[in-house]
Amino acid sequence: MRILMIGDIVGSPGRKALLEYLPRLKRSHHPDLVVVNGENAADGRGITRSIAREFFGSGVDCITLGNHTWDKREIFDFIDGEKRIVRPANYPEGTPGQGYARLKFHGGELVVINLMGRSFLSNLDCPFREADAILKKLKGNPPVLVDFHAETTSEKLALAWYLDGRVSAVIGTHTHVQTADERILPKGTAYLTDVGMVGPYDSVLGMNKDLVIKKFLTQLPVRFEVSKGRVQFNAVLIDLDLVTGKSTRIDRLRFDDDKPWFE
């Protein structure tokens, strides 16, 4: 199995980049399943029904979320009915939506779990114990991909070591900067601290750089806006052994105007 996981889609520039590059990536890398983090897809905060439909129509198989899950109130109208969208599983019991999805494809299935870290983010239930609880529910030992939406490298790496050999991959999202620490841990779990983002290149994490600089200079309230102009695209490819569920290869993908796309 080959999984293409694409980093946080930021605003309309990120959405346009996804629609442009995903068909080309499918032709060149032939992924079996495509997972996208969409929590910043609508104006940099949250996701709407129409955006989710656009993603699925473009060939995305699963959308993961994060700390901006609830920023567009219309999500409450559709998240329960769309099983291909997963919000952090460690939200309290009774929260709308689902924390993991079982995805079928021609060669088998993949379980995608979404978890959110607690360091410098909301004080949710423990992601480590929530991962344990979900894994106990799964039957048949399917391959498992974890999108860990977290702030700190230490929390992400600790979860990966905790789950090594029990899941196929732990891939970090949220910080929007692709890290260069991809590896396969000793028991077969692929790991990357952060896959990066898809969206404005000349920006601060996708936001208008001048507004962010103003915030740092003045410490006054500033309404951030998604930047415009050139874009970047960050993703990761993970190859899995369907029999063992272990990862056999992990490769980062990154391109922008300074490092153009090539096939």
PDB file of C-alpha atoms in Angstrom:
ATOM      1  CA  MET A   1       0.000   0.000   0.000  1.00  0.00           C
ATOM      2  CA  ARG A   2       1.171   3.515  -0.769  1.00  0.00           C
ATOM      3  CA  ILE A   3      -0.301   6.468   1.133  1.00  0.00           C
ATOM      4  CA  LEU A   4       0.029  10.069   0.037  1.00  0.00           C
ATOM      5  CA  MET A   5      -0.472  12.360   3.017  1.00  0.00           C
ATOM      6  CA  ILE A   6      -0.704  16.054   2.197  1.00  0.00           C
ATOM      7  CA  GLY A   7      -0.019  18.775   4.756  1.00  0.00           C
ATOM      8  CA  ASP A   8      -2.363  21.443   6.110  1.00  0.00           C
ATOM      9  CA  ILE A   9      -4.243  23.124   3.244  1.00  0.00           C
ATOM     10  CA  VAL A  10      -4.267  26.882   3.943  1.00  0.00           C
ATOM     11  CA  GLY A  11      -7.021  29.009   2.405  1.00  0.00           C
ATOM     12  CA  SER A  12      -7.874  29.380  -1.263  1.00  0.00           C
ATOM     13  CA  PRO A  13      -4.198  29.351  -2.399  1.00  0.00           C
ATOM     14  CA  GLY A  14      -3.780  25.957  -0.755  1.00  0.00           C
ATOM     15  CA  ARG A  15      -6.996  24.625  -2.236  1.00  0.00           C
ATOM     16  CA  LYS A  16      -5.989  25.733  -5.734  1.00  0.00           C
ATOM     17  CA  ALA A  17      -2.562  24.131  -5.308  1.00  0.00           C
ATOM     18  CA  LEU A  18      -4.170  20.860  -4.218  1.00  0.00           C
ATOM     19  CA  LEU A  19      -6.439  20.800  -7.271  1.00  0.00           C
ATOM     20  CA  GLU A  20      -3.477  21.544  -9.534  1.00  0.00           C
ATOM     21  CA  TYR A  21      -0.900  19.158  -8.135  1.00  0.00           C
ATOM     22  CA  LEU A  22      -2.879  16.174  -6.855  1.00  0.00           C
ATOM     23  CA  PRO A  23      -3.659  14.740 -10.337  1.00  0.00           C
ATOM     24  CA  ARG A  24       0.014  15.038 -11.252  1.00  0.00           C
ATOM     25  CA  LEU A  25       1.117  13.368  -8.032  1.00  0.00           C
ATOM     26  CA  LYS A  26      -1.299  10.520  -8.648  1.00  0.00           C
ATOM     27  CA  ARG A  27       0.122   9.997 -12.123  1.00  0.00           C
ATOM     28  CA  SER A  28       3.719  10.092 -10.975  1.00  0.00           C
ATOM     29  CA  HIS A  29       3.549   8.262  -7.619  1.00  0.00           C
ATOM     30  CA  HIS A  30       0.406   6.061  -7.867  1.00  0.00           C
ATOM     31  CA  PRO A  31      -0.850   6.263  -4.266  1.00  0.00           C
ATOM     32  CA  ASP A  32      -3.568   3.873  -3.189  1.00  0.00           C
ATOM     33  CA  LEU A  33      -5.066   6.373  -0.726  1.00  0.00           C
ATOM     34  CA  VAL A  34      -4.797  10.136  -0.274  1.00  0.00           C
ATOM     35  CA  VAL A  35      -5.141  11.791   3.139  1.00  0.00           C
ATOM     36  CA  VAL A  36      -5.279  15.575   3.524  1.00  0.00           C
ATOM     37  CA  ASN A  37      -5.311  17.787   6.610  1.00  0.00           C
ATOM     38  CA  GLY A  38      -8.078  20.330   5.949  1.00  0.00           C
ATOM     39  CA  GLU A  39      -8.430  22.249   9.197  1.00  0.00           C
ATOM     40  CA  ASN A  40      -7.129  25.520   7.653  1.00  0.00           C
ATOM     41  CA  ALA A  41      -8.866  25.175   4.298  1.00  0.00           C
ATOM     42  CA  ALA A  42     -11.563  27.859   4.746  1.00  0.00           C
ATOM     43  CA  ASP A  43      -9.904  31.273   5.028  1.00  0.00           C
ATOM     44  CA  GLY A  44      -7.183  29.700   7.155  1.00  0.00           C
ATOM     45  CA  ARG A  45      -9.576  28.482   9.858  1.00  0.00           C
ATOM     46  CA  GLY A  46     -11.875  25.483   9.630  1.00  0.00           C
ATOM     47  CA  ILE A  47     -13.566  23.760   6.715  1.00  0.00           C
ATOM     48  CA  THR A  48     -16.938  24.001   4.973  1.00  0.00           C
ATOM     49  CA  ARG A  49     -19.154  21.404   3.332  1.00  0.00           C
ATOM     50  CA  SER A  50     -18.427  22.746  -0.162  1.00  0.00           C
ATOM     51  CA  ILE A  51     -14.657  22.603   0.417  1.00  0.00           C
ATOM     52  CA  ALA A  52     -14.883  19.047   1.723  1.00  0.00           C
ATOM     53  CA  ARG A  53     -16.864  18.039  -1.366  1.00  0.00           C
ATOM     54  CA  GLU A  54     -14.276  19.752  -3.566  1.00  0.00           C
ATOM     55  CA  PHE A  55     -11.485  17.768  -1.899  1.00  0.00           C
ATOM     56  CA  PHE A  56     -13.289  14.442  -2.247  1.00  0.00           C
ATOM     57  CA  GLY A  57     -14.145  15.246  -5.854  1.00  0.00           C
ATOM     58  CA  SER A  58     -10.456  15.860  -6.584  1.00  0.00           C
ATOM     59  CA  GLY A  59      -9.465  12.392  -5.385  1.00  0.00           C
ATOM     60  CA  VAL A  60      -8.936  12.837  -1.638  1.00  0.00           C
ATOM     61  CA  ASP A  61      -9.988   9.774   0.381  1.00  0.00           C
ATOM     62  CA  CYS A  62      -9.893  11.193   3.921  1.00  0.00           C
ATOM     63  CA  ILE A  63      -9.763  14.648   5.536  1.00  0.00           C
ATOM     64  CA  THR A  64      -8.196  15.086   8.972  1.00  0.00           C
ATOM     65  CA  LEU A  65      -8.669  18.154  11.165  1.00  0.00           C
ATOM     66  CA  GLY A  66      -7.201  19.785  14.284  1.00  0.00           C
ATOM     67  CA  ASN A  67      -7.546  22.758  16.625  1.00  0.00           C
ATOM     68  CA  HIS A  68      -9.554  24.778  14.063  1.00  0.00           C
ATOM     69  CA  THR A  69     -12.117  21.995  13.567  1.00  0.00           C
ATOM     70  CA  TRP A  70     -15.058  24.043  14.870  1.00  0.00           C
ATOM     71  CA  ASP A  71     -14.160  27.488  13.475  1.00  0.00           C
ATOM     72  CA  LYS A  72     -16.793  27.276  10.721  1.00  0.00           C
ATOM     73  CA  ARG A  73     -20.067  26.612  12.479  1.00  0.00           C
ATOM     74  CA  GLU A  74     -21.600  24.837   9.501  1.00  0.00           C
ATOM     75  CA  ILE A  75     -19.372  21.849  10.253  1.00  0.00           C
ATOM     76  CA  PHE A  76     -21.920  20.845  12.893  1.00  0.00           C
ATOM     77  CA  ASP A  77     -24.399  20.317  10.040  1.00  0.00           C
ATOM     78  CA  PHE A  78     -22.364  17.684   8.212  1.00  0.00           C
ATOM     79  CA  ILE A  79     -19.521  16.197  10.272  1.00  0.00           C
ATOM     80  CA  ASP A  80     -21.642  13.398  11.749  1.00  0.00           C
ATOM     81  CA  GLY A  81     -22.801  12.268   8.328  1.00  0.00           C
ATOM     82  CA  GLU A  82     -19.413  12.310   6.595  1.00  0.00           C
ATOM     83  CA  LYS A  83     -17.379   9.311   7.747  1.00  0.00           C
ATOM     84  CA  ARG A  84     -14.382  10.302   5.628  1.00  0.00           C
ATOM     85  CA  ILE A  85     -13.770  13.382   7.812  1.00  0.00           C
ATOM     86  CA  VAL A  86     -12.065  12.758  11.139  1.00  0.00           C
ATOM     87  CA  ARG A  87     -11.572  15.280  13.928  1.00  0.00           C
ATOM     88  CA  PRO A  88      -9.194  14.727  16.868  1.00  0.00           C
ATOM     89  CA  ALA A  89     -10.324  11.552  18.610  1.00  0.00           C
ATOM     90  CA  ASN A  90      -9.314  12.852  22.050  1.00  0.00           C
ATOM     91  CA  TYR A  91     -12.076  15.449  22.192  1.00  0.00           C
ATOM     92  CA  PRO A  92     -14.402  14.559  25.090  1.00  0.00           C
ATOM     93  CA  GLU A  93     -16.970  11.820  24.670  1.00  0.00           C
ATOM     94  CA  GLY A  94     -20.127  13.122  22.977  1.00  0.00           C
ATOM     95  CA  THR A  95     -18.314  15.599  20.712  1.00  0.00           C
ATOM     96  CA  PRO A  96     -19.780  15.575  17.163  1.00  0.00           C
ATOM     97  CA  GLY A  97     -17.943  13.671  14.491  1.00  0.00           C
ATOM     98  CA  GLN A  98     -15.587  10.724  14.653  1.00  0.00           C
ATOM     99  CA  GLY A  99     -11.936  10.358  15.585  1.00  0.00           C
ATOM    100  CA  TYR A 100     -10.977   7.639  13.143  1.00  0.00           C
ATOM    101  CA  ALA A 101     -12.057   6.252   9.788  1.00  0.00           C
ATOM    102  CA  ARG A 102     -11.725   2.896   8.065  1.00  0.00           C
ATOM    103  CA  LEU A 103     -10.886   3.420   4.394  1.00  0.00           C
ATOM    104  CA  LYS A 104     -11.390   0.645   1.855  1.00  0.00           C
ATOM    105  CA  PHE A 105      -9.361   0.344  -1.340  1.00  0.00           C
ATOM    106  CA  HIS A 106      -8.748  -2.350  -3.929  1.00  0.00           C
ATOM    107  CA  GLY A 107      -5.991  -4.038  -1.908  1.00  0.00           C
ATOM    108  CA  GLY A 108      -7.461  -3.845   1.574  1.00  0.00           C
ATOM    109  CA  GLU A 109      -8.125  -1.132   4.120  1.00  0.00           C
ATOM    110  CA  LEU A 110      -6.431   1.581   6.134  1.00  0.00           C
ATOM    111  CA  VAL A 111      -7.491   3.087   9.440  1.00  0.00           C
ATOM    112  CA  VAL A 112      -6.795   6.811   9.815  1.00  0.00           C
ATOM    113  CA  ILE A 113      -6.728   8.157  13.383  1.00  0.00           C
ATOM    114  CA  ASN A 114      -6.676  11.886  14.126  1.00  0.00           C
ATOM    115  CA  LEU A 115      -5.247  12.985  17.493  1.00  0.00           C
ATOM    116  CA  MET A 116      -4.384  16.403  18.921  1.00  0.00           C
ATOM    117  CA  GLY A 117      -1.547  17.259  21.256  1.00  0.00           C
ATOM    118  CA  ARG A 118      -2.012  19.032  24.572  1.00  0.00           C
ATOM    119  CA  SER A 119       1.218  21.032  24.843  1.00  0.00           C
ATOM    120  CA  PHE A 120       0.333  24.696  24.093  1.00  0.00           C
ATOM    121  CA  LEU A 121      -3.060  23.600  22.713  1.00  0.00           C
ATOM    122  CA  SER A 122      -6.417  22.763  24.288  1.00  0.00           C
ATOM    123  CA  ASN A 123      -6.424  20.539  27.357  1.00  0.00           C
ATOM    124  CA  LEU A 124      -8.109  17.573  25.709  1.00  0.00           C
ATOM    125  CA  ASP A 125      -8.154  13.948  26.816  1.00  0.00           C
ATOM    126  CA  CYS A 126      -4.809  12.160  26.733  1.00  0.00           C
ATOM    127  CA  PRO A 127      -3.873  11.348  23.106  1.00  0.00           C
ATOM    128  CA  PHE A 128      -1.683   8.437  24.222  1.00  0.00           C
ATOM    129  CA  ARG A 129      -4.522   6.732  26.105  1.00  0.00           C
ATOM    130  CA  GLU A 130      -7.023   7.561  23.364  1.00  0.00           C
ATOM    131  CA  ALA A 131      -4.753   5.846  20.843  1.00  0.00           C
ATOM    132  CA  ASP A 132      -4.694   2.788  23.101  1.00  0.00           C
ATOM    133  CA  ALA A 133      -8.488   2.779  23.340  1.00  0.00           C
ATOM    134  CA  ILE A 134      -8.976   2.970  19.559  1.00  0.00           C
ATOM    135  CA  LEU A 135      -6.411   0.276  18.818  1.00  0.00           C
ATOM    136  CA  LYS A 136      -8.203  -2.061  21.226  1.00  0.00           C
ATOM    137  CA  LYS A 137     -11.420  -1.606  19.229  1.00  0.00           C
ATOM    138  CA  LEU A 138      -9.906  -2.470  15.854  1.00  0.00           C
ATOM    139  CA  LYS A 139     -10.326  -5.992  14.575  1.00  0.00           C
ATOM    140  CA  GLY A 140      -8.109  -7.734  12.075  1.00  0.00           C
ATOM    141  CA  ASN A 141      -4.974  -5.653  12.782  1.00  0.00           C
ATOM    142  CA  PRO A 142      -5.396  -3.285   9.815  1.00  0.00           C
ATOM    143  CA  PRO A 143      -2.640  -0.809   8.880  1.00  0.00           C
ATOM    144  CA  VAL A 144      -3.064   2.425  10.864  1.00  0.00           C
ATOM    145  CA  LEU A 145      -2.016   5.972   9.977  1.00  0.00           C
ATOM    146  CA  VAL A 146      -2.027   8.541  12.777  1.00  0.00           C
ATOM    147  CA  ASP A 147      -2.242  12.271  12.009  1.00  0.00           C
ATOM    148  CA  PHE A 148      -0.937  13.820  15.227  1.00  0.00           C
ATOM    149  CA  HIS A 149      -1.908  17.494  15.185  1.00  0.00           C
ATOM    150  CA  ALA A 150       0.431  18.895  17.810  1.00  0.00           C
ATOM    151  CA  GLU A 151       2.628  21.865  18.624  1.00  0.00           C
ATOM    152  CA  THR A 152       5.803  20.371  20.068  1.00  0.00           C
ATOM    153  CA  THR A 153       8.326  18.005  18.549  1.00  0.00           C
ATOM    154  CA  SER A 154       8.764  16.222  21.869  1.00  0.00           C
ATOM    155  CA  GLU A 155       5.089  15.302  22.170  1.00  0.00           C
ATOM    156  CA  LYS A 156       4.953  14.081  18.575  1.00  0.00           C
ATOM    157  CA  LEU A 157       8.104  11.995  18.869  1.00  0.00           C
ATOM    158  CA  ALA A 158       7.046  10.577  22.228  1.00  0.00           C
ATOM    159  CA  LEU A 159       3.744   9.376  20.753  1.00  0.00           C
ATOM    160  CA  ALA A 160       5.571   7.791  17.823  1.00  0.00           C
ATOM    161  CA  TRP A 161       7.851   5.834  20.163  1.00  0.00           C
ATOM    162  CA  TYR A 162       4.850   4.885  22.297  1.00  0.00           C
ATOM    163  CA  LEU A 163       3.024   3.488  19.249  1.00  0.00           C
ATOM    164  CA  ASP A 164       6.051   1.999  17.470  1.00  0.00           C
ATOM    165  CA  GLY A 165       5.101  -1.397  16.119  1.00  0.00           C
ATOM    166  CA  ARG A 166       1.393  -0.889  16.869  1.00  0.00           C
ATOM    167  CA  VAL A 167       0.626   1.555  14.050  1.00  0.00           C
ATOM    168  CA  SER A 168       2.042   1.916  10.556  1.00  0.00           C
ATOM    169  CA  ALA A 169       2.848   5.629  10.697  1.00  0.00           C
ATOM    170  CA  VAL A 170       2.700   8.682  12.945  1.00  0.00           C
ATOM    171  CA  ILE A 171       2.797  11.866  10.875  1.00  0.00           C
ATOM    172  CA  GLY A 172       2.716  15.297  12.491  1.00  0.00           C
ATOM    173  CA  THR A 173       0.686  18.269  11.307  1.00  0.00           C
ATOM    174  CA  HIS A 174      -0.124  21.768  12.645  1.00  0.00           C
ATOM    175  CA  THR A 175       3.199  23.667  12.624  1.00  0.00           C
ATOM    176  CA  HIS A 176       3.118  24.154   8.814  1.00  0.00           C
ATOM    177  CA  VAL A 177       6.909  23.763   8.354  1.00  0.00           C
ATOM    178  CA  GLN A 178       8.108  20.477   6.891  1.00  0.00           C
ATOM    179  CA  THR A 179      10.755  18.791   9.020  1.00  0.00           C
ATOM    180  CA  ALA A 180      13.646  16.697   7.723  1.00  0.00           C
ATOM    181  CA  ASP A 181      13.529  13.887  10.284  1.00  0.00           C
ATOM    182  CA  GLU A 182      11.621  11.200   8.408  1.00  0.00           C
ATOM    183  CA  ARG A 183      12.526   7.692   9.538  1.00  0.00           C
ATOM    184  CA  ILE A 184      11.167   4.248  10.220  1.00  0.00           C
ATOM    185  CA  LEU A 185      11.367   3.352  13.894  1.00  0.00           C
ATOM    186  CA  PRO A 186      12.808  -0.038  14.934  1.00  0.00           C
ATOM    187  CA  LYS A 187       9.446  -1.843  15.117  1.00  0.00           C
ATOM    188  CA  GLY A 188       8.197  -0.581  11.751  1.00  0.00           C
ATOM    189  CA  THR A 189       6.375   2.704  12.400  1.00  0.00           C
ATOM    190  CA  ALA A 190       7.133   5.511   9.927  1.00  0.00           C
ATOM    191  CA  TYR A 191       7.561   8.945  11.488  1.00  0.00           C
ATOM    192  CA  LEU A 192       7.796  12.591  10.439  1.00  0.00           C
ATOM    193  CA  THR A 193       7.501  15.448  12.939  1.00  0.00           C
ATOM    194  CA  ASP A 194       5.599  17.680  10.508  1.00  0.00           C
ATOM    195  CA  VAL A 195       4.535  17.168   6.918  1.00  0.00           C
ATOM    196  CA  GLY A 196       4.334  20.931   6.269  1.00  0.00           C
ATOM    197  CA  MET A 197       1.605  22.956   4.593  1.00  0.00           C
ATOM    198  CA  VAL A 198       0.060  23.645   1.199  1.00  0.00           C
ATOM    199  CA  GLY A 199      -0.545  27.329   0.554  1.00  0.00           C
ATOM    200  CA  PRO A 200       1.147  30.732   0.440  1.00  0.00           C
ATOM    201  CA  TYR A 201       4.938  30.526   0.154  1.00  0.00           C
ATOM    202  CA  ASP A 202       5.862  34.162   0.913  1.00  0.00           C
ATOM    203  CA  SER A 203       4.033  34.168   4.235  1.00  0.00           C
ATOM    204  CA  VAL A 204       4.284  33.308   7.911  1.00  0.00           C
ATOM    205  CA  LEU A 205       2.732  29.842   8.147  1.00  0.00           C
ATOM    206  CA  GLY A 206       0.308  30.838   5.390  1.00  0.00           C
ATOM    207  CA  MET A 207      -0.710  34.173   6.895  1.00  0.00           C
ATOM    208  CA  ASN A 208       0.055  37.660   5.510  1.00  0.00           C
ATOM    209  CA  LYS A 209       3.590  38.317   6.729  1.00  0.00           C
ATOM    210  CA  ASP A 210       3.101  42.062   7.276  1.00  0.00           C
ATOM    211  CA  LEU A 211       0.181  41.466   9.628  1.00  0.00           C
ATOM    212  CA  VAL A 212       2.122  38.887  11.611  1.00  0.00           C
ATOM    213  CA  ILE A 213       5.123  41.205  11.880  1.00  0.00           C
ATOM    214  CA  LYS A 214       2.811  43.993  13.091  1.00  0.00           C
ATOM    215  CA  LYS A 215       1.527  41.668  15.811  1.00  0.00           C
ATOM    216  CA  PHE A 216       5.040  40.922  17.022  1.00  0.00           C
ATOM    217  CA  LEU A 217       6.080  44.570  16.899  1.00  0.00           C
ATOM    218  CA  THR A 218       3.052  46.090  18.625  1.00  0.00           C
ATOM    219  CA  GLN A 219       1.568  43.220  20.685  1.00  0.00           C
ATOM    220  CA  LEU A 220      -1.824  44.678  19.718  1.00  0.00           C
ATOM    221  CA  PRO A 221      -4.732  42.583  18.407  1.00  0.00           C
ATOM    222  CA  VAL A 222      -4.328  41.919  14.682  1.00  0.00           C
ATOM    223  CA  ARG A 223      -6.727  40.038  12.446  1.00  0.00           C
ATOM    224  CA  PHE A 224      -4.603  37.656  10.403  1.00  0.00           C
ATOM    225  CA  GLU A 225      -5.436  37.028   6.747  1.00  0.00           C
ATOM    226  CA  VAL A 226      -4.325  34.296   4.374  1.00  0.00           C
ATOM    227  CA  SER A 227      -1.527  35.576   2.178  1.00  0.00           C
ATOM    228  CA  LYS A 228      -1.606  35.654  -1.633  1.00  0.00           C
ATOM    229  CA  GLY A 229       0.897  34.999  -4.386  1.00  0.00           C
ATOM    230  CA  ARG A 230       3.311  32.115  -4.791  1.00  0.00           C
ATOM    231  CA  VAL A 231       2.504  28.760  -3.231  1.00  0.00           C
ATOM    232  CA  GLN A 232       4.313  25.819  -1.665  1.00  0.00           C
ATOM    233  CA  PHE A 233       3.244  22.182  -1.565  1.00  0.00           C
ATOM    234  CA  ASN A 234       4.328  19.732   1.125  1.00  0.00           C
ATOM    235  CA  ALA A 235       3.422  16.062   1.422  1.00  0.00           C
ATOM    236  CA  VAL A 236       4.807  12.662   2.350  1.00  0.00           C
ATOM    237  CA  LEU A 237       4.677   9.235   0.703  1.00  0.00           C
ATOM    238  CA  ILE A 238       4.532   6.136   2.886  1.00  0.00           C
ATOM    239  CA  ASP A 239       4.849   2.563   1.626  1.00  0.00           C
ATOM    240  CA  LEU A 240       3.363  -0.172   3.826  1.00  0.00           C
ATOM    241  CA  ASP A 241       3.503  -3.944   3.893  1.00  0.00           C
ATOM    242  CA  LEU A 242      -0.155  -4.996   3.965  1.00  0.00           C
ATOM    243  CA  VAL A 243       0.636  -8.324   5.631  1.00  0.00           C
ATOM    244  CA  THR A 244       2.618  -6.955   8.586  1.00  0.00           C
ATOM    245  CA  GLY A 245       1.267  -3.390   8.636  1.00  0.00           C
ATOM    246  CA  LYS A 246       4.833  -2.124   8.948  1.00  0.00           C
ATOM    247  CA  SER A 247       6.194   0.749   6.896  1.00  0.00           C
ATOM    248  CA  THR A 248       8.904  -0.027   4.379  1.00  0.00           C
ATOM    249  CA  ARG A 249       9.652   3.473   3.075  1.00  0.00           C
ATOM    250  CA  ILE A 250       8.900   7.124   3.799  1.00  0.00           C
ATOM    251  CA  ASP A 251       9.732  10.007   1.448  1.00  0.00           C
ATOM    252  CA  ARG A 252       9.066  13.714   1.831  1.00  0.00           C
ATOM    253  CA  LEU A 253       7.731  15.744  -1.105  1.00  0.00           C
ATOM    254  CA  ARG A 254       8.210  19.489  -1.293  1.00  0.00           C
ATOM    255  CA  PHE A 255       8.056  21.985  -4.130  1.00  0.00           C
ATOM    256  CA  ASP A 256       7.627  25.726  -4.556  1.00  0.00           C
ATOM    257  CA  ASP A 257       8.844  28.456  -6.879  1.00  0.00           C
ATOM    258  CA  ASP A 258      12.410  28.046  -5.581  1.00  0.00           C
ATOM    259  CA  LYS A 259      12.211  24.269  -5.978  1.00  0.00           C
ATOM    260  CA  PRO A 260       9.819  23.704  -8.890  1.00  0.00           C
ATOM    261  CA  TRP A 261       7.745  20.635  -9.594  1.00  0.00           C
ATOM    262  CA  PHE A 262       9.339  17.994 -11.737  1.00  0.00           C
ATOM    263  CA  GLU A 263       8.272  14.499 -12.709  1.00  0.00           C
TER     264      GLU A 263
END
